[in-house]
Amino acid sequence: MVNKVSATPDDAMSSSDAEDDFQEPATPTATQAGQALPLLPQQFPEVVPLNVGGMFFTTRLSTLRRYEDTMLAAMFSGRHYIPTDAEGRYFIDRDGTYFGDILNFLRSGDLPPRERVRSVYKEAQYYSIGPLLDNLEDIQPLKGEKVRQAFLGLMPYYKDHLERIIEIAKLRAMQRKARFAKLKVCVFKEEMPITPYECPHFNSLRFERSESDTKLFEHHCEVDVSFGPWEAVADVYDLLHCIVTDLSARGITVDHQCIGVCDKHLINHYYCKRPIYEFKITW
């Protein structure tokens, strides 16, 4: 049974909170340092009234203890002191917006609707409910996020490059006293540059060139940030989507378009053909 007290939309956590670092469960403590504590073990009734951040719930003690290796099971094991509010409800100092979803899983294994999966996942991390975490990771959108993160794990310095985009855009916007800034970003999957004239010889040159020849092809495109190369089936457009998704998750409005290729002359008929994208960051 759930009885909600007044709560504003600002009390609810947004889905972008899923991109935050994992939080460690807090150890329950007394509300006041000088308050006299009851002798352990603490006794709990079979039907437990709860106050979670100002939202009221009622459940069985066995439900809270359903999985041994969870924070809730530890809290209501009798080994820790749980403070109560003025009405005698056991108080948990945590936002209660998604606690009902936690209880529904403990009661009957029910999973939240898709739009609440990320937020409930964060709460499941806090309460260390492993079975719920496993179930949520196997459904969308978290299942797709695991695949995406596996791809990004192959991308060297991906997070550092994202931070560089943000810092450069912020600095340029402030210097120009504008709400937006433009950057040049290179995104390339293959390290070997090619030209339309040399495509038939691409594979042989890639694997048979000497070490001295290799150095002739090494260069840095004249851009603000460069992503690549990487070894994966995912292509340039997949990485661009990841970049825009991660920037948008941080509240940053970004538009991008391809404005050409590097076209820097390297050797003989070889020119760098890495694509160059213009990113527009709006603050």
PDB file of C-alpha atoms in Angstrom:
ATOM      1  CA  MET A   1       0.000   0.000   0.000  1.00  0.00           C
ATOM      2  CA  VAL A   2       1.412   3.402  -0.949  1.00  0.00           C
ATOM      3  CA  ASN A   3       0.258   6.750   0.467  1.00  0.00           C
ATOM      4  CA  LYS A   4       1.984   9.720  -1.146  1.00  0.00           C
ATOM      5  CA  VAL A   5       2.353  13.087   0.533  1.00  0.00           C
ATOM      6  CA  SER A   6       2.815  16.305  -1.397  1.00  0.00           C
ATOM      7  CA  ALA A   7       5.728  16.137  -3.773  1.00  0.00           C
ATOM      8  CA  THR A   8       6.734  18.430  -6.586  1.00  0.00           C
ATOM      9  CA  PRO A   9       8.066  17.375 -10.009  1.00  0.00           C
ATOM     10  CA  ASP A  10      11.448  18.752  -8.960  1.00  0.00           C
ATOM     11  CA  ASP A  11      11.658  15.982  -6.346  1.00  0.00           C
ATOM     12  CA  ALA A  12      11.765  13.316  -9.051  1.00  0.00           C
ATOM     13  CA  MET A  13      15.034  12.251 -10.580  1.00  0.00           C
ATOM     14  CA  SER A  14      15.505  12.624 -14.332  1.00  0.00           C
ATOM     15  CA  SER A  15      16.627   9.780 -16.647  1.00  0.00           C
ATOM     16  CA  SER A  16      19.902  11.589 -17.384  1.00  0.00           C
ATOM     17  CA  ASP A  17      20.886  10.800 -13.750  1.00  0.00           C
ATOM     18  CA  ALA A  18      21.705   7.321 -15.192  1.00  0.00           C
ATOM     19  CA  GLU A  19      24.813   8.788 -16.913  1.00  0.00           C
ATOM     20  CA  ASP A  20      26.123   9.668 -13.107  1.00  0.00           C
ATOM     21  CA  ASP A  21      28.689   7.607 -11.103  1.00  0.00           C
ATOM     22  CA  PHE A  22      27.372   4.672  -8.997  1.00  0.00           C
ATOM     23  CA  GLN A  23      26.526   5.601  -5.387  1.00  0.00           C
ATOM     24  CA  GLU A  24      27.580   3.533  -2.409  1.00  0.00           C
ATOM     25  CA  PRO A  25      24.836   2.606   0.079  1.00  0.00           C
ATOM     26  CA  ALA A  26      24.834   4.682   3.250  1.00  0.00           C
ATOM     27  CA  THR A  27      25.012   2.967   6.639  1.00  0.00           C
ATOM     28  CA  PRO A  28      21.940   3.759   8.767  1.00  0.00           C
ATOM     29  CA  THR A  29      22.722   5.954  11.789  1.00  0.00           C
ATOM     30  CA  ALA A  30      20.832   7.630  14.617  1.00  0.00           C
ATOM     31  CA  THR A  31      19.140  10.926  13.813  1.00  0.00           C
ATOM     32  CA  GLN A  32      20.836  12.753  16.664  1.00  0.00           C
ATOM     33  CA  ALA A  33      24.306  12.121  18.061  1.00  0.00           C
ATOM     34  CA  GLY A  34      23.094  12.509  21.629  1.00  0.00           C
ATOM     35  CA  GLN A  35      19.913  10.453  21.221  1.00  0.00           C
ATOM     36  CA  ALA A  36      19.731   7.368  23.378  1.00  0.00           C
ATOM     37  CA  LEU A  37      19.860   4.238  21.219  1.00  0.00           C
ATOM     38  CA  PRO A  38      17.845   1.108  21.999  1.00  0.00           C
ATOM     39  CA  LEU A  39      19.658  -2.069  22.782  1.00  0.00           C
ATOM     40  CA  LEU A  40      20.432  -4.240  19.772  1.00  0.00           C
ATOM     41  CA  PRO A  41      19.052  -6.251  18.166  1.00  0.00           C
ATOM     42  CA  GLN A  42      16.233  -3.893  17.152  1.00  0.00           C
ATOM     43  CA  GLN A  43      12.846  -5.588  16.862  1.00  0.00           C
ATOM     44  CA  PHE A  44      10.563  -4.917  13.876  1.00  0.00           C
ATOM     45  CA  PRO A  45       6.852  -5.682  13.441  1.00  0.00           C
ATOM     46  CA  GLU A  46       5.667  -8.133  10.793  1.00  0.00           C
ATOM     47  CA  VAL A  47       3.977  -5.265   8.920  1.00  0.00           C
ATOM     48  CA  VAL A  48       6.465  -2.406   8.516  1.00  0.00           C
ATOM     49  CA  PRO A  49       5.369   1.228   8.008  1.00  0.00           C
ATOM     50  CA  LEU A  50       7.974   3.230   6.084  1.00  0.00           C
ATOM     51  CA  ASN A  51       8.712   6.877   5.468  1.00  0.00           C
ATOM     52  CA  VAL A  52      11.070   7.173   2.501  1.00  0.00           C
ATOM     53  CA  GLY A  53      11.991  10.808   2.027  1.00  0.00           C
ATOM     54  CA  GLY A  54       8.472  11.930   2.980  1.00  0.00           C
ATOM     55  CA  MET A  55       6.589   9.276   0.996  1.00  0.00           C
ATOM     56  CA  PHE A  56       4.765   6.585   2.962  1.00  0.00           C
ATOM     57  CA  PHE A  57       4.784   2.839   2.253  1.00  0.00           C
ATOM     58  CA  THR A  58       3.637  -0.283   4.057  1.00  0.00           C
ATOM     59  CA  THR A  59       5.081  -3.736   3.452  1.00  0.00           C
ATOM     60  CA  ARG A  60       5.882  -7.018   5.156  1.00  0.00           C
ATOM     61  CA  LEU A  61       9.177  -7.457   6.966  1.00  0.00           C
ATOM     62  CA  SER A  62       9.829 -10.584   4.905  1.00  0.00           C
ATOM     63  CA  THR A  63       9.582  -8.487   1.714  1.00  0.00           C
ATOM     64  CA  LEU A  64      12.360  -6.152   2.876  1.00  0.00           C
ATOM     65  CA  ARG A  65      14.491  -9.188   3.794  1.00  0.00           C
ATOM     66  CA  ARG A  66      13.741 -11.154   0.608  1.00  0.00           C
ATOM     67  CA  TYR A  67      17.330 -10.993  -0.681  1.00  0.00           C
ATOM     68  CA  GLU A  68      20.009 -11.342   1.986  1.00  0.00           C
ATOM     69  CA  ASP A  69      22.797  -9.376   0.314  1.00  0.00           C
ATOM     70  CA  THR A  70      20.875  -6.116   0.004  1.00  0.00           C
ATOM     71  CA  MET A  71      20.955  -2.884   1.930  1.00  0.00           C
ATOM     72  CA  LEU A  72      17.292  -3.226   2.915  1.00  0.00           C
ATOM     73  CA  ALA A  73      17.860  -6.702   4.335  1.00  0.00           C
ATOM     74  CA  ALA A  74      20.796  -5.383   6.349  1.00  0.00           C
ATOM     75  CA  MET A  75      18.851  -2.336   7.564  1.00  0.00           C
ATOM     76  CA  PHE A  76      15.960  -4.462   8.834  1.00  0.00           C
ATOM     77  CA  SER A  77      18.043  -7.342  10.145  1.00  0.00           C
ATOM     78  CA  GLY A  78      18.096  -5.846  13.650  1.00  0.00           C
ATOM     79  CA  ARG A  79      21.818  -5.152  13.518  1.00  0.00           C
ATOM     80  CA  HIS A  80      21.329  -1.432  12.746  1.00  0.00           C
ATOM     81  CA  TYR A  81      19.304   1.296  14.376  1.00  0.00           C
ATOM     82  CA  ILE A  82      16.522   2.664  12.127  1.00  0.00           C
ATOM     83  CA  PRO A  83      15.072   6.016  13.300  1.00  0.00           C
ATOM     84  CA  THR A  84      11.324   6.626  13.224  1.00  0.00           C
ATOM     85  CA  ASP A  85       9.285   9.729  12.408  1.00  0.00           C
ATOM     86  CA  ALA A  86       6.648  11.310  14.652  1.00  0.00           C
ATOM     87  CA  GLU A  87       4.069   8.716  13.539  1.00  0.00           C
ATOM     88  CA  GLY A  88       6.333   5.752  14.262  1.00  0.00           C
ATOM     89  CA  ARG A  89       7.190   5.017  10.630  1.00  0.00           C
ATOM     90  CA  TYR A  90      10.728   3.753   9.994  1.00  0.00           C
ATOM     91  CA  PHE A  91      12.566   6.519   8.202  1.00  0.00           C
ATOM     92  CA  ILE A  92      14.879   6.092   5.177  1.00  0.00           C
ATOM     93  CA  ASP A  93      16.553   9.341   4.132  1.00  0.00           C
ATOM     94  CA  ARG A  94      16.212   8.780   0.403  1.00  0.00           C
ATOM     95  CA  ASP A  95      13.985  10.142  -2.373  1.00  0.00           C
ATOM     96  CA  GLY A  96      10.960   7.842  -2.379  1.00  0.00           C
ATOM     97  CA  THR A  97       9.817   8.531  -5.951  1.00  0.00           C
ATOM     98  CA  TYR A  98      10.848   5.086  -7.216  1.00  0.00           C
ATOM     99  CA  PHE A  99      10.726   3.127  -3.977  1.00  0.00           C
ATOM    100  CA  GLY A 100       7.362   1.683  -4.964  1.00  0.00           C
ATOM    101  CA  ASP A 101       9.053   0.065  -7.973  1.00  0.00           C
ATOM    102  CA  ILE A 102      11.667  -1.403  -5.631  1.00  0.00           C
ATOM    103  CA  LEU A 103       8.953  -2.894  -3.416  1.00  0.00           C
ATOM    104  CA  ASN A 104       7.014  -4.280  -6.385  1.00  0.00           C
ATOM    105  CA  PHE A 105      10.070  -6.219  -7.492  1.00  0.00           C
ATOM    106  CA  LEU A 106      10.719  -7.534  -3.982  1.00  0.00           C
ATOM    107  CA  ARG A 107       7.067  -8.560  -3.672  1.00  0.00           C
ATOM    108  CA  SER A 108       6.449 -10.261  -6.998  1.00  0.00           C
ATOM    109  CA  GLY A 109       9.373  -9.669  -9.364  1.00  0.00           C
ATOM    110  CA  ASP A 110       7.576  -6.925 -11.298  1.00  0.00           C
ATOM    111  CA  LEU A 111       9.763  -4.636 -13.416  1.00  0.00           C
ATOM    112  CA  PRO A 112       9.103  -0.920 -14.017  1.00  0.00           C
ATOM    113  CA  PRO A 113       7.896   0.488 -17.350  1.00  0.00           C
ATOM    114  CA  ARG A 114      10.589   1.439 -19.830  1.00  0.00           C
ATOM    115  CA  GLU A 115      10.504   5.173 -19.104  1.00  0.00           C
ATOM    116  CA  ARG A 116      11.460   4.512 -15.449  1.00  0.00           C
ATOM    117  CA  VAL A 117      14.089   1.829 -16.005  1.00  0.00           C
ATOM    118  CA  ARG A 118      17.133   4.118 -15.719  1.00  0.00           C
ATOM    119  CA  SER A 119      15.908   5.805 -12.553  1.00  0.00           C
ATOM    120  CA  VAL A 120      14.900   2.546 -10.879  1.00  0.00           C
ATOM    121  CA  TYR A 121      18.283   1.099 -11.841  1.00  0.00           C
ATOM    122  CA  LYS A 122      19.983   3.890  -9.913  1.00  0.00           C
ATOM    123  CA  GLU A 123      17.827   3.151  -6.856  1.00  0.00           C
ATOM    124  CA  ALA A 124      18.574  -0.571  -7.177  1.00  0.00           C
ATOM    125  CA  GLN A 125      22.270   0.310  -7.118  1.00  0.00           C
ATOM    126  CA  TYR A 126      21.805   2.339  -3.950  1.00  0.00           C
ATOM    127  CA  TYR A 127      19.940  -0.485  -2.208  1.00  0.00           C
ATOM    128  CA  SER A 128      22.335  -3.114  -3.673  1.00  0.00           C
ATOM    129  CA  ILE A 129      19.558  -5.302  -5.071  1.00  0.00           C
ATOM    130  CA  GLY A 130      21.566  -7.535  -7.407  1.00  0.00           C
ATOM    131  CA  PRO A 131      18.663  -9.565  -8.908  1.00  0.00           C
ATOM    132  CA  LEU A 132      16.829  -6.364  -9.880  1.00  0.00           C
ATOM    133  CA  LEU A 133      19.995  -4.908 -11.412  1.00  0.00           C
ATOM    134  CA  ASP A 134      20.462  -8.069 -13.486  1.00  0.00           C
ATOM    135  CA  ASN A 135      16.886  -7.954 -14.753  1.00  0.00           C
ATOM    136  CA  LEU A 136      17.023  -4.268 -15.638  1.00  0.00           C
ATOM    137  CA  GLU A 137      20.333  -4.658 -17.489  1.00  0.00           C
ATOM    138  CA  ASP A 138      18.692  -7.214 -19.763  1.00  0.00           C
ATOM    139  CA  ILE A 139      15.942  -4.896 -21.037  1.00  0.00           C
ATOM    140  CA  GLN A 140      15.877  -1.640 -22.956  1.00  0.00           C
ATOM    141  CA  PRO A 141      17.192   0.962 -22.663  1.00  0.00           C
ATOM    142  CA  LEU A 142      19.955  -0.499 -20.461  1.00  0.00           C
ATOM    143  CA  LYS A 143      20.604  -3.484 -22.712  1.00  0.00           C
ATOM    144  CA  GLY A 144      21.361  -1.162 -25.633  1.00  0.00           C
ATOM    145  CA  GLU A 145      23.490   1.020 -23.380  1.00  0.00           C
ATOM    146  CA  LYS A 146      25.671  -1.983 -22.487  1.00  0.00           C
ATOM    147  CA  VAL A 147      26.304  -2.621 -26.187  1.00  0.00           C
ATOM    148  CA  ARG A 148      27.077   1.061 -26.760  1.00  0.00           C
ATOM    149  CA  GLN A 149      29.522   1.185 -23.858  1.00  0.00           C
ATOM    150  CA  ALA A 150      31.280  -1.945 -25.140  1.00  0.00           C
ATOM    151  CA  PHE A 151      31.860  -0.136 -28.440  1.00  0.00           C
ATOM    152  CA  LEU A 152      33.036   3.059 -26.746  1.00  0.00           C
ATOM    153  CA  GLY A 153      35.447   0.979 -24.671  1.00  0.00           C
ATOM    154  CA  LEU A 154      37.410   0.429 -27.888  1.00  0.00           C
ATOM    155  CA  MET A 155      37.697   4.174 -28.470  1.00  0.00           C
ATOM    156  CA  PRO A 156      40.862   5.608 -26.915  1.00  0.00           C
ATOM    157  CA  TYR A 157      40.397   8.793 -24.865  1.00  0.00           C
ATOM    158  CA  TYR A 158      36.705   9.060 -25.770  1.00  0.00           C
ATOM    159  CA  LYS A 159      35.666  10.754 -22.513  1.00  0.00           C
ATOM    160  CA  ASP A 160      38.685  13.062 -22.626  1.00  0.00           C
ATOM    161  CA  HIS A 161      37.734  14.155 -26.144  1.00  0.00           C
ATOM    162  CA  LEU A 162      34.160  14.887 -25.024  1.00  0.00           C
ATOM    163  CA  GLU A 163      35.477  17.093 -22.228  1.00  0.00           C
ATOM    164  CA  ARG A 164      37.734  18.887 -24.688  1.00  0.00           C
ATOM    165  CA  ILE A 165      34.774  19.642 -26.979  1.00  0.00           C
ATOM    166  CA  ILE A 166      32.851  21.120 -24.051  1.00  0.00           C
ATOM    167  CA  GLU A 167      35.763  23.204 -22.777  1.00  0.00           C
ATOM    168  CA  ILE A 168      36.657  24.620 -26.188  1.00  0.00           C
ATOM    169  CA  ALA A 169      33.024  25.446 -26.973  1.00  0.00           C
ATOM    170  CA  LYS A 170      32.550  27.160 -23.617  1.00  0.00           C
ATOM    171  CA  LEU A 171      35.741  29.204 -23.966  1.00  0.00           C
ATOM    172  CA  ARG A 172      34.928  30.350 -27.518  1.00  0.00           C
ATOM    173  CA  ALA A 173      31.368  31.291 -26.626  1.00  0.00           C
ATOM    174  CA  MET A 174      32.581  33.367 -23.680  1.00  0.00           C
ATOM    175  CA  GLN A 175      35.317  35.044 -25.689  1.00  0.00           C
ATOM    176  CA  ARG A 176      32.906  35.995 -28.455  1.00  0.00           C
ATOM    177  CA  LYS A 177      30.062  36.778 -26.045  1.00  0.00           C
ATOM    178  CA  ALA A 178      27.809  34.474 -28.051  1.00  0.00           C
ATOM    179  CA  ARG A 179      25.378  31.688 -27.121  1.00  0.00           C
ATOM    180  CA  PHE A 180      27.004  29.231 -29.493  1.00  0.00           C
ATOM    181  CA  ALA A 181      30.432  28.122 -30.660  1.00  0.00           C
ATOM    182  CA  LYS A 182      31.655  26.098 -33.627  1.00  0.00           C
ATOM    183  CA  LEU A 183      34.379  23.448 -33.615  1.00  0.00           C
ATOM    184  CA  LYS A 184      36.014  21.253 -36.232  1.00  0.00           C
ATOM    185  CA  VAL A 185      35.962  17.589 -35.318  1.00  0.00           C
ATOM    186  CA  CYS A 186      37.594  14.751 -37.245  1.00  0.00           C
ATOM    187  CA  VAL A 187      36.015  11.303 -36.952  1.00  0.00           C
ATOM    188  CA  PHE A 188      37.794   8.519 -38.823  1.00  0.00           C
ATOM    189  CA  LYS A 189      37.716   4.743 -38.513  1.00  0.00           C
ATOM    190  CA  GLU A 190      40.630   3.803 -40.798  1.00  0.00           C
ATOM    191  CA  GLU A 191      44.100   5.147 -40.105  1.00  0.00           C
ATOM    192  CA  MET A 192      45.319   4.761 -43.706  1.00  0.00           C
ATOM    193  CA  PRO A 193      44.465   7.802 -45.885  1.00  0.00           C
ATOM    194  CA  ILE A 194      43.274   7.101 -49.432  1.00  0.00           C
ATOM    195  CA  THR A 195      42.606   8.948 -52.676  1.00  0.00           C
ATOM    196  CA  PRO A 196      40.268   8.102 -55.578  1.00  0.00           C
ATOM    197  CA  TYR A 197      43.342   7.394 -57.727  1.00  0.00           C
ATOM    198  CA  GLU A 198      44.956   4.908 -55.371  1.00  0.00           C
ATOM    199  CA  CYS A 199      41.999   2.846 -54.144  1.00  0.00           C
ATOM    200  CA  PRO A 200      42.992  -0.340 -56.080  1.00  0.00           C
ATOM    201  CA  HIS A 201      46.339  -0.360 -54.288  1.00  0.00           C
ATOM    202  CA  PHE A 202      44.941   0.438 -50.865  1.00  0.00           C
ATOM    203  CA  ASN A 203      45.214  -3.019 -49.280  1.00  0.00           C
ATOM    204  CA  SER A 204      48.688  -3.802 -50.605  1.00  0.00           C
ATOM    205  CA  LEU A 205      50.084  -0.447 -49.555  1.00  0.00           C
ATOM    206  CA  ARG A 206      48.492  -0.761 -46.151  1.00  0.00           C
ATOM    207  CA  PHE A 207      50.183  -4.044 -45.292  1.00  0.00           C
ATOM    208  CA  GLU A 208      53.431  -3.941 -47.293  1.00  0.00           C
ATOM    209  CA  ARG A 209      54.764  -0.431 -46.791  1.00  0.00           C
ATOM    210  CA  SER A 210      58.006  -0.071 -44.861  1.00  0.00           C
ATOM    211  CA  GLU A 211      58.347   1.609 -41.490  1.00  0.00           C
ATOM    212  CA  SER A 212      59.856   4.687 -43.103  1.00  0.00           C
ATOM    213  CA  ASP A 213      56.911   4.907 -45.524  1.00  0.00           C
ATOM    214  CA  THR A 214      54.493   4.578 -42.636  1.00  0.00           C
ATOM    215  CA  LYS A 215      55.867   7.714 -41.013  1.00  0.00           C
ATOM    216  CA  LEU A 216      55.193   9.674 -44.191  1.00  0.00           C
ATOM    217  CA  PHE A 217      51.478   9.010 -43.726  1.00  0.00           C
ATOM    218  CA  GLU A 218      51.405  10.010 -40.060  1.00  0.00           C
ATOM    219  CA  HIS A 219      49.966  13.447 -39.390  1.00  0.00           C
ATOM    220  CA  HIS A 220      47.435  15.331 -37.324  1.00  0.00           C
ATOM    221  CA  CYS A 221      44.482  16.917 -39.067  1.00  0.00           C
ATOM    222  CA  GLU A 222      44.050  20.620 -38.367  1.00  0.00           C
ATOM    223  CA  VAL A 223      40.947  20.272 -36.198  1.00  0.00           C
ATOM    224  CA  ASP A 224      39.981  20.944 -32.593  1.00  0.00           C
ATOM    225  CA  VAL A 225      39.323  17.322 -31.630  1.00  0.00           C
ATOM    226  CA  SER A 226      40.020  14.061 -33.450  1.00  0.00           C
ATOM    227  CA  PHE A 227      38.335  10.675 -32.789  1.00  0.00           C
ATOM    228  CA  GLY A 228      39.871   7.505 -34.194  1.00  0.00           C
ATOM    229  CA  PRO A 229      40.948   5.116 -35.470  1.00  0.00           C
ATOM    230  CA  TRP A 230      39.164   2.112 -33.916  1.00  0.00           C
ATOM    231  CA  GLU A 231      38.747  -1.605 -34.508  1.00  0.00           C
ATOM    232  CA  ALA A 232      35.026  -2.425 -34.590  1.00  0.00           C
ATOM    233  CA  VAL A 233      32.189  -3.038 -37.026  1.00  0.00           C
ATOM    234  CA  ALA A 234      30.514   0.227 -35.956  1.00  0.00           C
ATOM    235  CA  ASP A 235      31.182   3.022 -38.431  1.00  0.00           C
ATOM    236  CA  VAL A 236      31.707   6.794 -38.303  1.00  0.00           C
ATOM    237  CA  TYR A 237      27.985   7.508 -38.079  1.00  0.00           C
ATOM    238  CA  ASP A 238      27.672   5.235 -35.043  1.00  0.00           C
ATOM    239  CA  LEU A 239      30.377   7.181 -33.239  1.00  0.00           C
ATOM    240  CA  LEU A 240      28.843  10.519 -34.228  1.00  0.00           C
ATOM    241  CA  HIS A 241      25.551   9.350 -32.742  1.00  0.00           C
ATOM    242  CA  CYS A 242      27.330   8.401 -29.505  1.00  0.00           C
ATOM    243  CA  ILE A 243      29.022  11.816 -29.297  1.00  0.00           C
ATOM    244  CA  VAL A 244      25.756  13.702 -29.807  1.00  0.00           C
ATOM    245  CA  THR A 245      23.902  11.399 -27.368  1.00  0.00           C
ATOM    246  CA  ASP A 246      26.451  11.880 -24.591  1.00  0.00           C
ATOM    247  CA  LEU A 247      26.627  15.654 -25.063  1.00  0.00           C
ATOM    248  CA  SER A 248      22.831  15.892 -25.103  1.00  0.00           C
ATOM    249  CA  ALA A 249      22.639  13.831 -21.893  1.00  0.00           C
ATOM    250  CA  ARG A 250      24.638  16.613 -20.242  1.00  0.00           C
ATOM    251  CA  GLY A 251      22.126  19.228 -21.344  1.00  0.00           C
ATOM    252  CA  ILE A 252      24.209  20.477 -24.280  1.00  0.00           C
ATOM    253  CA  THR A 253      22.484  21.293 -27.583  1.00  0.00           C
ATOM    254  CA  VAL A 254      24.637  20.138 -30.480  1.00  0.00           C
ATOM    255  CA  ASP A 255      24.241  20.144 -34.273  1.00  0.00           C
ATOM    256  CA  HIS A 256      26.792  18.751 -36.697  1.00  0.00           C
ATOM    257  CA  GLN A 257      27.400  18.491 -40.423  1.00  0.00           C
ATOM    258  CA  CYS A 258      30.181  17.203 -42.637  1.00  0.00           C
ATOM    259  CA  ILE A 259      32.058  20.122 -44.220  1.00  0.00           C
ATOM    260  CA  GLY A 260      34.559  18.109 -46.287  1.00  0.00           C
ATOM    261  CA  VAL A 261      37.761  16.167 -45.778  1.00  0.00           C
ATOM    262  CA  CYS A 262      41.186  17.061 -44.430  1.00  0.00           C
ATOM    263  CA  ASP A 263      42.731  16.912 -47.943  1.00  0.00           C
ATOM    264  CA  LYS A 264      46.262  17.427 -46.652  1.00  0.00           C
ATOM    265  CA  HIS A 265      48.964  16.312 -49.134  1.00  0.00           C
ATOM    266  CA  LEU A 266      51.061  13.509 -47.681  1.00  0.00           C
ATOM    267  CA  ILE A 267      53.159  11.837 -50.386  1.00  0.00           C
ATOM    268  CA  ASN A 268      52.938  11.351 -54.149  1.00  0.00           C
ATOM    269  CA  HIS A 269      49.227  11.137 -55.012  1.00  0.00           C
ATOM    270  CA  TYR A 270      48.143  10.542 -51.445  1.00  0.00           C
ATOM    271  CA  TYR A 271      45.998  13.058 -49.598  1.00  0.00           C
ATOM    272  CA  CYS A 272      44.330  12.662 -46.235  1.00  0.00           C
ATOM    273  CA  LYS A 273      40.642  11.927 -46.794  1.00  0.00           C
ATOM    274  CA  ARG A 274      39.498  11.836 -43.206  1.00  0.00           C
ATOM    275  CA  PRO A 275      36.044  13.482 -42.908  1.00  0.00           C
ATOM    276  CA  ILE A 276      35.804  16.784 -41.042  1.00  0.00           C
ATOM    277  CA  TYR A 277      32.619  17.725 -39.197  1.00  0.00           C
ATOM    278  CA  GLU A 278      31.545  21.109 -37.925  1.00  0.00           C
ATOM    279  CA  PHE A 279      29.967  20.935 -34.478  1.00  0.00           C
ATOM    280  CA  LYS A 280      27.768  23.785 -33.304  1.00  0.00           C
ATOM    281  CA  ILE A 281      27.358  23.878 -29.550  1.00  0.00           C
ATOM    282  CA  THR A 282      24.557  26.100 -28.253  1.00  0.00           C
ATOM    283  CA  TRP A 283      24.509  27.156 -24.616  1.00  0.00           C
TER     284      TRP A 283
END
